[in-house]
mmCIF file of C-alpha atoms and ligand atoms in Angstrom:
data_model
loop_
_atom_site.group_PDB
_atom_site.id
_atom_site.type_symbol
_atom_site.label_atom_id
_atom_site.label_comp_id
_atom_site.label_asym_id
_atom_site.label_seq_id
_atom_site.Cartn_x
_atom_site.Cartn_y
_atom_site.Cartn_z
ATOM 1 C CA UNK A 7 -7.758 -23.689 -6.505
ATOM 2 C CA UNK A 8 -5.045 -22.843 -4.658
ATOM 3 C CA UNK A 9 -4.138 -21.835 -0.963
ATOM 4 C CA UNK A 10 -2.643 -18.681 -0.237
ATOM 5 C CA UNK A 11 -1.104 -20.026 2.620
ATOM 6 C CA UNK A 12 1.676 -22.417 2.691
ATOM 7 C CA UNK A 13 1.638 -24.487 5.776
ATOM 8 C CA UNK A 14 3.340 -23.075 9.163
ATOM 9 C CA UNK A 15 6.631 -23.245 7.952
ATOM 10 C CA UNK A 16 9.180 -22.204 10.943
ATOM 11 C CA UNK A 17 9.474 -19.069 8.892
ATOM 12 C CA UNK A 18 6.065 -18.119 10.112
ATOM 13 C CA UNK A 19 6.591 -19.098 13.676
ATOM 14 C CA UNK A 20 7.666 -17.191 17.162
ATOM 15 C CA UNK A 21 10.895 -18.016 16.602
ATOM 16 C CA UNK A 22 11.308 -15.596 13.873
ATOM 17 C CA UNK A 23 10.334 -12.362 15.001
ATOM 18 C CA UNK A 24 9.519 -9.053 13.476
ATOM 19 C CA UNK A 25 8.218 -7.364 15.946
ATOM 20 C CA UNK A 26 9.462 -4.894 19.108
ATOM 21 C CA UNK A 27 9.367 -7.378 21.723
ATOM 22 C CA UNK A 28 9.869 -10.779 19.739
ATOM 23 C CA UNK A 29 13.824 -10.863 20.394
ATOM 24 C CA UNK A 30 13.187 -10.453 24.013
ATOM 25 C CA UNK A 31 10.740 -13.005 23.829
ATOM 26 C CA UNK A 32 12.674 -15.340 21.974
ATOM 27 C CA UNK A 33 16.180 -14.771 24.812
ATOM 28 C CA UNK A 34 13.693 -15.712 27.312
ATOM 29 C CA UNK A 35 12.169 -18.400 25.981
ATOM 30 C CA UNK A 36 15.921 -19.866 24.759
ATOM 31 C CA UNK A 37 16.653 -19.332 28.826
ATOM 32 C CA UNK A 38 13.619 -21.532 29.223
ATOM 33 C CA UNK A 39 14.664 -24.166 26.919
ATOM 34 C CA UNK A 40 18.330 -24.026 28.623
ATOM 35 C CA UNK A 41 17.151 -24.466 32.107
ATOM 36 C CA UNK A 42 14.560 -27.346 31.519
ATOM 37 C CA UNK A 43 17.009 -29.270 28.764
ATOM 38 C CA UNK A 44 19.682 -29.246 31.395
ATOM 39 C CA UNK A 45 16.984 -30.562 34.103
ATOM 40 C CA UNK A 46 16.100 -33.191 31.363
ATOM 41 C CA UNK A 47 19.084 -34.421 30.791
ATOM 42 C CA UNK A 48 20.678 -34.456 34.422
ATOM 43 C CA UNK A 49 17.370 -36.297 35.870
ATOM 44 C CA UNK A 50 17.688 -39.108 32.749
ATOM 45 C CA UNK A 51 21.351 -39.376 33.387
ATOM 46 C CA UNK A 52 20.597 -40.046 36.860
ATOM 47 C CA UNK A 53 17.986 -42.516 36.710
ATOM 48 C CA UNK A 54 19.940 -44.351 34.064
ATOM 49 C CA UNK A 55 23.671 -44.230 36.409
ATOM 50 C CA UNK A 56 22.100 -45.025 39.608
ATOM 51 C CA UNK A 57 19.747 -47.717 37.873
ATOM 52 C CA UNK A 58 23.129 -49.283 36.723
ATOM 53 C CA UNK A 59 25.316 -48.373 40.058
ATOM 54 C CA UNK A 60 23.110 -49.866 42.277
ATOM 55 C CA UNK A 61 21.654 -52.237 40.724
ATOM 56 C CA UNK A 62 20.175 -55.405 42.372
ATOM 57 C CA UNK A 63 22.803 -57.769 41.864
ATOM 58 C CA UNK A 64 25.377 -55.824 43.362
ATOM 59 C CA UNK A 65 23.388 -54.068 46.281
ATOM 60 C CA UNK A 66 20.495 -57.047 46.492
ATOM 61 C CA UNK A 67 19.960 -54.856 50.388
ATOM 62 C CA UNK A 68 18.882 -51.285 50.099
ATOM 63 C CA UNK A 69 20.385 -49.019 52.492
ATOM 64 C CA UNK A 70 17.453 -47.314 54.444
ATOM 65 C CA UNK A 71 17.917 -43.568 55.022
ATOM 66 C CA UNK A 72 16.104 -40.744 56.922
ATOM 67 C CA UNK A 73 16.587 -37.468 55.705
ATOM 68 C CA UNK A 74 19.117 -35.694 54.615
ATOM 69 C CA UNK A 75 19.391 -31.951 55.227
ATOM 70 C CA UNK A 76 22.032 -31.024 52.459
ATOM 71 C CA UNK A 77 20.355 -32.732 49.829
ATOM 72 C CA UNK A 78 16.838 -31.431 50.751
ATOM 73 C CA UNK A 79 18.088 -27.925 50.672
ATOM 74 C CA UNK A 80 19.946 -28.232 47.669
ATOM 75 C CA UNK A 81 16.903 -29.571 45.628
ATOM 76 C CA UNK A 82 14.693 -27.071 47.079
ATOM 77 C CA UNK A 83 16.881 -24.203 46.845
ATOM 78 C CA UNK A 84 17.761 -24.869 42.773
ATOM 79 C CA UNK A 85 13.795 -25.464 42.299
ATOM 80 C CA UNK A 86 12.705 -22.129 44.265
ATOM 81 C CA UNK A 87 15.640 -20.080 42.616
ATOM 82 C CA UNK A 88 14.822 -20.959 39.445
ATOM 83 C CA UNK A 89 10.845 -20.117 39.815
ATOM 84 C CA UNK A 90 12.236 -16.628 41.292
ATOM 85 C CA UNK A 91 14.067 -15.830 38.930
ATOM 86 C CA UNK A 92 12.272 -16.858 35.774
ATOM 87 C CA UNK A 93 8.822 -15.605 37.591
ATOM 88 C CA UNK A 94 11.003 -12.008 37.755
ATOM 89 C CA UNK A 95 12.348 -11.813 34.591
ATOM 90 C CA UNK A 96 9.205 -12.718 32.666
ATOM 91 C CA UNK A 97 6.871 -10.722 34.458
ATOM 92 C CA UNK A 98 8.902 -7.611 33.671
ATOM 93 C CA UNK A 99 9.207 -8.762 30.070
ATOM 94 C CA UNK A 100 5.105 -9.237 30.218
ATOM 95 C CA UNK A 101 5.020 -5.581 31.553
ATOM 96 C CA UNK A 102 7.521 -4.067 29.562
ATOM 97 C CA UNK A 103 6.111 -5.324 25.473
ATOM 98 C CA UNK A 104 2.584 -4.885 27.120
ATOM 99 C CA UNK A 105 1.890 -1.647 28.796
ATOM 100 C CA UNK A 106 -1.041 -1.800 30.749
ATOM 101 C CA UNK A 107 -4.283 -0.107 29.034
ATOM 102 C CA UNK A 108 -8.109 -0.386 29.812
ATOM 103 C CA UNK A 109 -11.072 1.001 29.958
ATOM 104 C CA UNK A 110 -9.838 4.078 32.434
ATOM 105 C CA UNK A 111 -7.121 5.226 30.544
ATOM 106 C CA UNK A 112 -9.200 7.372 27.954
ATOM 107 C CA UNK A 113 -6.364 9.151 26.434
ATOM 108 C CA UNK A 114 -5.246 6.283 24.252
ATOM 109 C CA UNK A 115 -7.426 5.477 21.188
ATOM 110 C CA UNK A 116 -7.028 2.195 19.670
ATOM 111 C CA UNK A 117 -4.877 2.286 16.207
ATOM 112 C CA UNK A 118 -7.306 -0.121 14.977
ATOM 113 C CA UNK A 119 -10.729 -2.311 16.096
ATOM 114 C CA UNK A 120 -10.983 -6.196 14.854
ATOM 115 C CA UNK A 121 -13.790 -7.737 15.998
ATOM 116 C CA UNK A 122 -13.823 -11.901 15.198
ATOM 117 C CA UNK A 123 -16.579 -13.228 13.802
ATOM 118 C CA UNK A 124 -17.574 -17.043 12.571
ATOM 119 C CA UNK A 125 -15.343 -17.366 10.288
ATOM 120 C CA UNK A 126 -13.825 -13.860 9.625
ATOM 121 C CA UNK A 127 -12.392 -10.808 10.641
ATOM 122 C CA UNK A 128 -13.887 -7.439 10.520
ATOM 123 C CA UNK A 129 -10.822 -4.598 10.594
ATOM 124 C CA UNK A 130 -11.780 -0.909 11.459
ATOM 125 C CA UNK A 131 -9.765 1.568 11.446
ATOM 126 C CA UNK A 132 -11.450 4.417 13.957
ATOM 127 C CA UNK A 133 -8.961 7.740 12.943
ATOM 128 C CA UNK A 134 -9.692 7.708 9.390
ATOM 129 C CA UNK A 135 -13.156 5.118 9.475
ATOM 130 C CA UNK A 136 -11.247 2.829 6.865
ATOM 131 C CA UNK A 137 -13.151 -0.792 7.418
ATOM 132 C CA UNK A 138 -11.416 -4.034 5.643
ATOM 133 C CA UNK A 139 -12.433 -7.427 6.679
ATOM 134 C CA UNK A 140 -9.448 -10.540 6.671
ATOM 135 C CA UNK A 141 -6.704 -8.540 5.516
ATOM 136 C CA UNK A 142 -4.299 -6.176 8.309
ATOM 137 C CA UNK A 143 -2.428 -3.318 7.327
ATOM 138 C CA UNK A 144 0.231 -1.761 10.039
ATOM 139 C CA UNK A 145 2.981 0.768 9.039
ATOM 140 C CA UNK A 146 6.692 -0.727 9.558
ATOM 141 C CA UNK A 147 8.220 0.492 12.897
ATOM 142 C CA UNK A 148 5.452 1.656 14.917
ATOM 143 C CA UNK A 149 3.505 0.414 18.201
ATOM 144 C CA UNK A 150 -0.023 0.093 17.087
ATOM 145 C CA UNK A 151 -2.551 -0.798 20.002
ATOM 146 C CA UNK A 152 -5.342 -2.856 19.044
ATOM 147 C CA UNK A 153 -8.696 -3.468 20.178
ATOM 148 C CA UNK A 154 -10.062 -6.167 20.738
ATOM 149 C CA UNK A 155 -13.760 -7.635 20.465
ATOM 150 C CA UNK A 156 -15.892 -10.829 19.325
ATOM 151 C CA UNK A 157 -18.910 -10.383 17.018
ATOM 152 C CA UNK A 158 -20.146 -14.598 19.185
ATOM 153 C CA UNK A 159 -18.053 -16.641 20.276
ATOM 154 C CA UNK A 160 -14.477 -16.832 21.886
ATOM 155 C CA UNK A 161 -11.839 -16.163 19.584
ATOM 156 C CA UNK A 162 -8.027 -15.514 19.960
ATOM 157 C CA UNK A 163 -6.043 -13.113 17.786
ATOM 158 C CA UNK A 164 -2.570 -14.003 17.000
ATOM 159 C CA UNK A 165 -0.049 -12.767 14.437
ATOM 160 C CA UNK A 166 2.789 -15.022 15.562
ATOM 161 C CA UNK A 167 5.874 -13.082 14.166
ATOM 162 C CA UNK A 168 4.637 -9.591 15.416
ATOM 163 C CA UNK A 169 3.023 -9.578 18.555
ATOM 164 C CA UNK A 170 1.306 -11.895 21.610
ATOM 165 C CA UNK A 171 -1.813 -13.689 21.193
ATOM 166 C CA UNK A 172 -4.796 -12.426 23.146
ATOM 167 C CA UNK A 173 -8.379 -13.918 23.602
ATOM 168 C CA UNK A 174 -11.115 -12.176 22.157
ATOM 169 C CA UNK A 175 -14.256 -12.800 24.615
ATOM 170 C CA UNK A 176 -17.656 -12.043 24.326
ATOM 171 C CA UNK A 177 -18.886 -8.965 26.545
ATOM 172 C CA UNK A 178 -15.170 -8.028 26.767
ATOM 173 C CA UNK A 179 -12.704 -5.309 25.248
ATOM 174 C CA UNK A 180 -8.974 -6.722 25.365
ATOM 175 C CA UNK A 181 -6.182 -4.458 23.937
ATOM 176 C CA UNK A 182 -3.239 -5.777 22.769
ATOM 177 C CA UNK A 183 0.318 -4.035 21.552
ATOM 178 C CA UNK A 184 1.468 -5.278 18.070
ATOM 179 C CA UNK A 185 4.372 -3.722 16.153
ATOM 180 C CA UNK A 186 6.797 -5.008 13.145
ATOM 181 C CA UNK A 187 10.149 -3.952 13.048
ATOM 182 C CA UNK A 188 10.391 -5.171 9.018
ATOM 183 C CA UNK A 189 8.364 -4.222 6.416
ATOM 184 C CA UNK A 190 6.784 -7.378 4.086
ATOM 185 C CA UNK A 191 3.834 -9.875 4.865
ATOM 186 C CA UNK A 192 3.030 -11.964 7.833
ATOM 187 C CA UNK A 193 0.798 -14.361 8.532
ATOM 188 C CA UNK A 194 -2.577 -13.822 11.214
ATOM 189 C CA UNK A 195 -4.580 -16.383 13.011
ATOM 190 C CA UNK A 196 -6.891 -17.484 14.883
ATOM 191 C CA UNK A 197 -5.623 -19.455 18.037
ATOM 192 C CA UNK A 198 -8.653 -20.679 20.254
ATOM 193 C CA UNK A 199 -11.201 -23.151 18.466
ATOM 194 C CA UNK A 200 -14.411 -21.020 17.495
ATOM 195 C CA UNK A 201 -15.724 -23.621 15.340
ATOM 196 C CA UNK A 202 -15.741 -25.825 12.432
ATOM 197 C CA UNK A 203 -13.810 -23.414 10.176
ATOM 198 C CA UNK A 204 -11.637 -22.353 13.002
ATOM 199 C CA UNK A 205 -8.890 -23.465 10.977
ATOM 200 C CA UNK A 206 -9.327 -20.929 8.590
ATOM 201 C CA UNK A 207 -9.909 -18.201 9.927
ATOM 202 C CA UNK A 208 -6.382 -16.732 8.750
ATOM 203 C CA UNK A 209 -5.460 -13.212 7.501
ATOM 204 C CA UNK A 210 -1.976 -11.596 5.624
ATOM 205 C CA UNK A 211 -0.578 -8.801 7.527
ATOM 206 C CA UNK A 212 0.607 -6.319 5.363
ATOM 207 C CA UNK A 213 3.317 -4.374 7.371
ATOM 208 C CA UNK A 214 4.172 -0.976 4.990
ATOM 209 C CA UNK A 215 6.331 2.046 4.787
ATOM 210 C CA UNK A 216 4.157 5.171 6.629
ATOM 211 C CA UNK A 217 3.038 6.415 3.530
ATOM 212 C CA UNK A 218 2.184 3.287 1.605
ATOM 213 C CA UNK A 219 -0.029 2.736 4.853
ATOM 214 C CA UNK A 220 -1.760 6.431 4.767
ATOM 215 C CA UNK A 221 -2.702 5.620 1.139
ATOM 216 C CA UNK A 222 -3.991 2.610 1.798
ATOM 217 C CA UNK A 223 -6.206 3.953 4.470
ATOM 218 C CA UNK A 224 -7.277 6.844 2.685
ATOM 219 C CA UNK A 225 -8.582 4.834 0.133
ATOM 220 C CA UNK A 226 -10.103 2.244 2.469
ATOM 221 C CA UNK A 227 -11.968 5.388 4.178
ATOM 222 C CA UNK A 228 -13.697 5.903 0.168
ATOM 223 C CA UNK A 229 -17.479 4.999 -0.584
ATOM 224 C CA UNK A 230 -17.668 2.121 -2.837
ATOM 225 C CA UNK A 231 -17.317 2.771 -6.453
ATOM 226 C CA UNK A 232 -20.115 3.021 -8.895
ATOM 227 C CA UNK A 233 -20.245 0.844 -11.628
ATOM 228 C CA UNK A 234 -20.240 1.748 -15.097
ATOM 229 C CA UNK A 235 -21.326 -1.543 -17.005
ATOM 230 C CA UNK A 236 -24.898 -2.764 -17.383
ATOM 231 C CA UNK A 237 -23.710 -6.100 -16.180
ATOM 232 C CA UNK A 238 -21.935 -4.345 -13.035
ATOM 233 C CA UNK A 239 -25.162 -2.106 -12.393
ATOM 234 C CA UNK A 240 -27.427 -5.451 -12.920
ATOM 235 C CA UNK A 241 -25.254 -6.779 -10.215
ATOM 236 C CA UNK A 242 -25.871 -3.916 -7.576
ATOM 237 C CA UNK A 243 -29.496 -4.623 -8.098
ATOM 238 C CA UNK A 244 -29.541 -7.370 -7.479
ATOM 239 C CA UNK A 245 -27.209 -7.401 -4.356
ATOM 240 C CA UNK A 246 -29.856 -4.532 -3.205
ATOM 241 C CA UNK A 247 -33.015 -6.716 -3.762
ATOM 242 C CA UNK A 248 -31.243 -10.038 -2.661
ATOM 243 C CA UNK A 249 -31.068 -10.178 1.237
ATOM 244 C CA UNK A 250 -27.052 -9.741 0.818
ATOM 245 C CA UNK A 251 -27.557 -6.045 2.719
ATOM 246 C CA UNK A 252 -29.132 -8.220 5.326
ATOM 247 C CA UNK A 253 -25.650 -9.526 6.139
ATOM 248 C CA UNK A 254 -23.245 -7.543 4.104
ATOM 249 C CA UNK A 255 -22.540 -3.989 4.445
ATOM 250 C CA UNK A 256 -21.109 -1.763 1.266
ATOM 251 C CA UNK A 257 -20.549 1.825 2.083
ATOM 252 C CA UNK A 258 -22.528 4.729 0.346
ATOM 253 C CA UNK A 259 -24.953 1.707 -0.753
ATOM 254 C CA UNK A 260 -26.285 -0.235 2.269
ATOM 255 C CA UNK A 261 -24.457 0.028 5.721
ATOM 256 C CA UNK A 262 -27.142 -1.873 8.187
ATOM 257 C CA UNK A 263 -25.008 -4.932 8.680
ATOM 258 C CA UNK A 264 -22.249 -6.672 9.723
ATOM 259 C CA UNK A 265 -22.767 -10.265 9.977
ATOM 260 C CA UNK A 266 -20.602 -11.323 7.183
ATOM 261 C CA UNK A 267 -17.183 -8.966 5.793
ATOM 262 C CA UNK A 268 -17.908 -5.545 4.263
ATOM 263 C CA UNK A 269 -17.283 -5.736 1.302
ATOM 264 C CA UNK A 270 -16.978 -1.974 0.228
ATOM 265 C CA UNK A 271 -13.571 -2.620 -0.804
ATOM 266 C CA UNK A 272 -13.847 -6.235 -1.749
ATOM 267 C CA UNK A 273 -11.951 -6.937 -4.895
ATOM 268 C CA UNK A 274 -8.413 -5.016 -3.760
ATOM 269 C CA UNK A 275 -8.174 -7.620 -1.190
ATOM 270 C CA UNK A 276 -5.237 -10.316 -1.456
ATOM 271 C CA UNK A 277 -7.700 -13.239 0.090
ATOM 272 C CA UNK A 278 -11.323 -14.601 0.558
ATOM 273 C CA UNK A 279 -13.019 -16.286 2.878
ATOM 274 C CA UNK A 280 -11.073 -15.596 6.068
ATOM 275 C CA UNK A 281 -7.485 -16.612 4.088
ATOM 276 C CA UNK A 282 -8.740 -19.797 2.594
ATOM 277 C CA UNK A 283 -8.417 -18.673 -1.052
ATOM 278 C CA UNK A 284 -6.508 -15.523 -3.447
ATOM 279 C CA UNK A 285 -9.030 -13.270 -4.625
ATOM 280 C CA UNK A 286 -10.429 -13.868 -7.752
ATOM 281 C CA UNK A 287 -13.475 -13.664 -9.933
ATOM 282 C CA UNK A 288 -13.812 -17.207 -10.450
ATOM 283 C CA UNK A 289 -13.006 -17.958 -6.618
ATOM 284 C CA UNK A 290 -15.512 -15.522 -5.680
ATOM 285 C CA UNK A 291 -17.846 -17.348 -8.206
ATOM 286 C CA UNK A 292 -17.219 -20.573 -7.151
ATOM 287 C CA UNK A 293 -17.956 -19.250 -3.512
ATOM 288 C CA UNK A 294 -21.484 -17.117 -4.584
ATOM 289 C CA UNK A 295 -21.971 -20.787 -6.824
ATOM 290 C CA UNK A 296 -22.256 -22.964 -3.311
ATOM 291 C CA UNK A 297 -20.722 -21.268 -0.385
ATOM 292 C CA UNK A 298 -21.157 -24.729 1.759
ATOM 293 C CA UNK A 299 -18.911 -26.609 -0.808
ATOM 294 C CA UNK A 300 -15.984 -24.391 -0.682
ATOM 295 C CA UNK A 301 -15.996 -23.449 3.042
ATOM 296 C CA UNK A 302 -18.192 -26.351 4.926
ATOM 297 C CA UNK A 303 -20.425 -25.027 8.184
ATOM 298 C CA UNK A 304 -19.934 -21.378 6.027
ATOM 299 C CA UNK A 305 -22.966 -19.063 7.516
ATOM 300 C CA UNK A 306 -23.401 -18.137 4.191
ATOM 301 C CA UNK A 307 -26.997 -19.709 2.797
ATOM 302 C CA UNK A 308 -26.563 -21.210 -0.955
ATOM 303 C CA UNK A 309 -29.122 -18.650 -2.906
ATOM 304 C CA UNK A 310 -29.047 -20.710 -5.849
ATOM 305 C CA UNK A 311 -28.224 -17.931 -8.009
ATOM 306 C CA UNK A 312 -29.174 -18.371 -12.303
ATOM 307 C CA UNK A 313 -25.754 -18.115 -14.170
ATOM 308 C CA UNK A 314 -26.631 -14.838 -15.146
ATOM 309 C CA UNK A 315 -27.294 -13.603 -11.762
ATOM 310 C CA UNK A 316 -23.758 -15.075 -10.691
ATOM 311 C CA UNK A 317 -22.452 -13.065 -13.685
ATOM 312 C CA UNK A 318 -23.715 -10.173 -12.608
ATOM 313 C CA UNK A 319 -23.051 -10.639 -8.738
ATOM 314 C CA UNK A 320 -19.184 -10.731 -9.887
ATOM 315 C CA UNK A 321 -19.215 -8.235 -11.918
ATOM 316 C CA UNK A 322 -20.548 -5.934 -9.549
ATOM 317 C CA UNK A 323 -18.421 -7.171 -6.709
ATOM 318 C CA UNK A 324 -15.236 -7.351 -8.645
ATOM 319 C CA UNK A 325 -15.341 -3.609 -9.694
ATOM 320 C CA UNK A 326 -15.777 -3.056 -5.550
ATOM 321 C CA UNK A 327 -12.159 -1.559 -5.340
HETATM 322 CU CU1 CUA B 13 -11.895 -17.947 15.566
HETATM 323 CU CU2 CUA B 13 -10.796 -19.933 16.088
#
């Protein structure tokens, strides 16, 4: 089986930005760089030509000195002008990509809830009540504010091309501004280790044209589709009488829980298993098969499911649309 995700490539990174305040980001940080390679290299030619000027053979007695007023102002003056004016410029950059929101300012409505979970990411989408899990979808060209929450422990959400990280933290809401300025697909993360699948705990960002976005969340706001099959219908028996409700939630069939992804619209996502693998049926069997072999520390219990049970289980799940 095969990754969906190549590995961060610079293409991926913060210094290839999509998003509103990414350039601005990426000037300041190129200031950064400026000011502390020049620092570098001044301080290494320094130690190397005085090393060699004054070196012991030519000077074998130090000349002892006390103070010196120019020089002490000059190194302090540099150092505290530089701290001013980097301190000023990023703090109004900080301000400026994100406005402050919280709890008091009731008037804005988050564009869309994720809430991070061991190992995955539930999505909700509060204007239209679309819910996805591992898989972001944002129209092209507009601010969307995002809120912020973990399902246990601390978790950080970071899509590195279009927006800031931010820490999700348990008994917390944070709010975060994202917003790509080109359509196409980015790549999500997970920044703060949560765990032993930490690593994947990935998601594609899908960044649309307005409309391709409304249809998507229209049909991400639809009860799951009834199957037609006698193997499909076998299948939604079965995830009934199993304890999968206990964990999974599929809307207009069982909606009690939300301990592992919903999987109302399972089958039209691009990934599995918090980015680790493309959806498939026999990726999703493999996973149903023994969930601790594919993704190790997986919450997931094996339920040593009969091959016909598995066959059903996908069949069901794979018409899930
Ligand atoms: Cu979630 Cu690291």
């Amino acid at each position: 089986m095969e990754s969906v995700f190549s590995l961060a490539l610079l293409g991926d990174s913060v210094l290839n930005p999509s998003s509103f305040g990414g350039e601005a980001i990426k000037h300041l940080f190129n200031w950064y760089f400026l000011a502390a390679a020049l620092i570098f290299l001044s301080v290494t030619f320094s130690v190397i030509y005085f090393s060699w000027k004054y070196r012991a053979k030519r000077y074998p007695h130090a000349k002892q000195l006390f103070g010196n007023t120019k020089t002490e102002l000059f190194f302090t003056g540099t150092a505290l002008l530089l701290v001013t004016v980097f301190g000023i410029y990023s703090f109004n950059l900080m301000y400026d990509i994100q406005p402050e929101v919280n709890d008091s300012n009731n008037d804005i409505q988050p564009d869309v809830i994720i809430t991070g979970h061991q190992w995955w990411w539930e999505v909700y989408y509060p204007a239209t009540q679309s819910v996805t899990a591992n898989v972001l979808h944002i129209p092209a060209n507009k601010k969307i504010l995002v809120e912020l929450h973990t399902a246990d422990v601390i978790h950080s959400f970071w899509i590195p091309q279009v927006g800031p990280k931010r820490d999700m933290i348990p008994g917390r809401t944070n709010f975060l501004w994202i917003g790509a300025t080109n359509a196409g697909q980015y790549e999500g993360l997970c920044s703060e280790f949560c765990g032993a699948e930490h690593a994947w705990m990935r998601f594609p960002v899908i960044v649309e044209s307005q409309t391709d976005y409304e249809n998507w969340l229209k049909a991400k706001a639809m009860n799951a589709s009834e199957p037609t099959d006698s193997l499909a219908l076998k299948g939604k028996q079965l995830f009934t009488q199993k304890t999968c409700s206990n964990c999974h939630s599929i809307r207009g069939v069982t909606e009690k829980a939300n301990y592992g992804p919903d999987l109302t619209h399972l089958s039209s996502r691009p990934v599995i298993l918090a980015g680790m693998f493309p959806y498939n049926k026999s990726n999703l069997r493999a996973f149903l098969q023994a969930p601790d072999d594919l993704k190790p520390g997986v919450h997931m219990p094996n339920f040593i499911l009969s091959q016909q049970e598995l066959n059903a289980l996908v069949a069901y799940l794979d018409q899930l649309k």
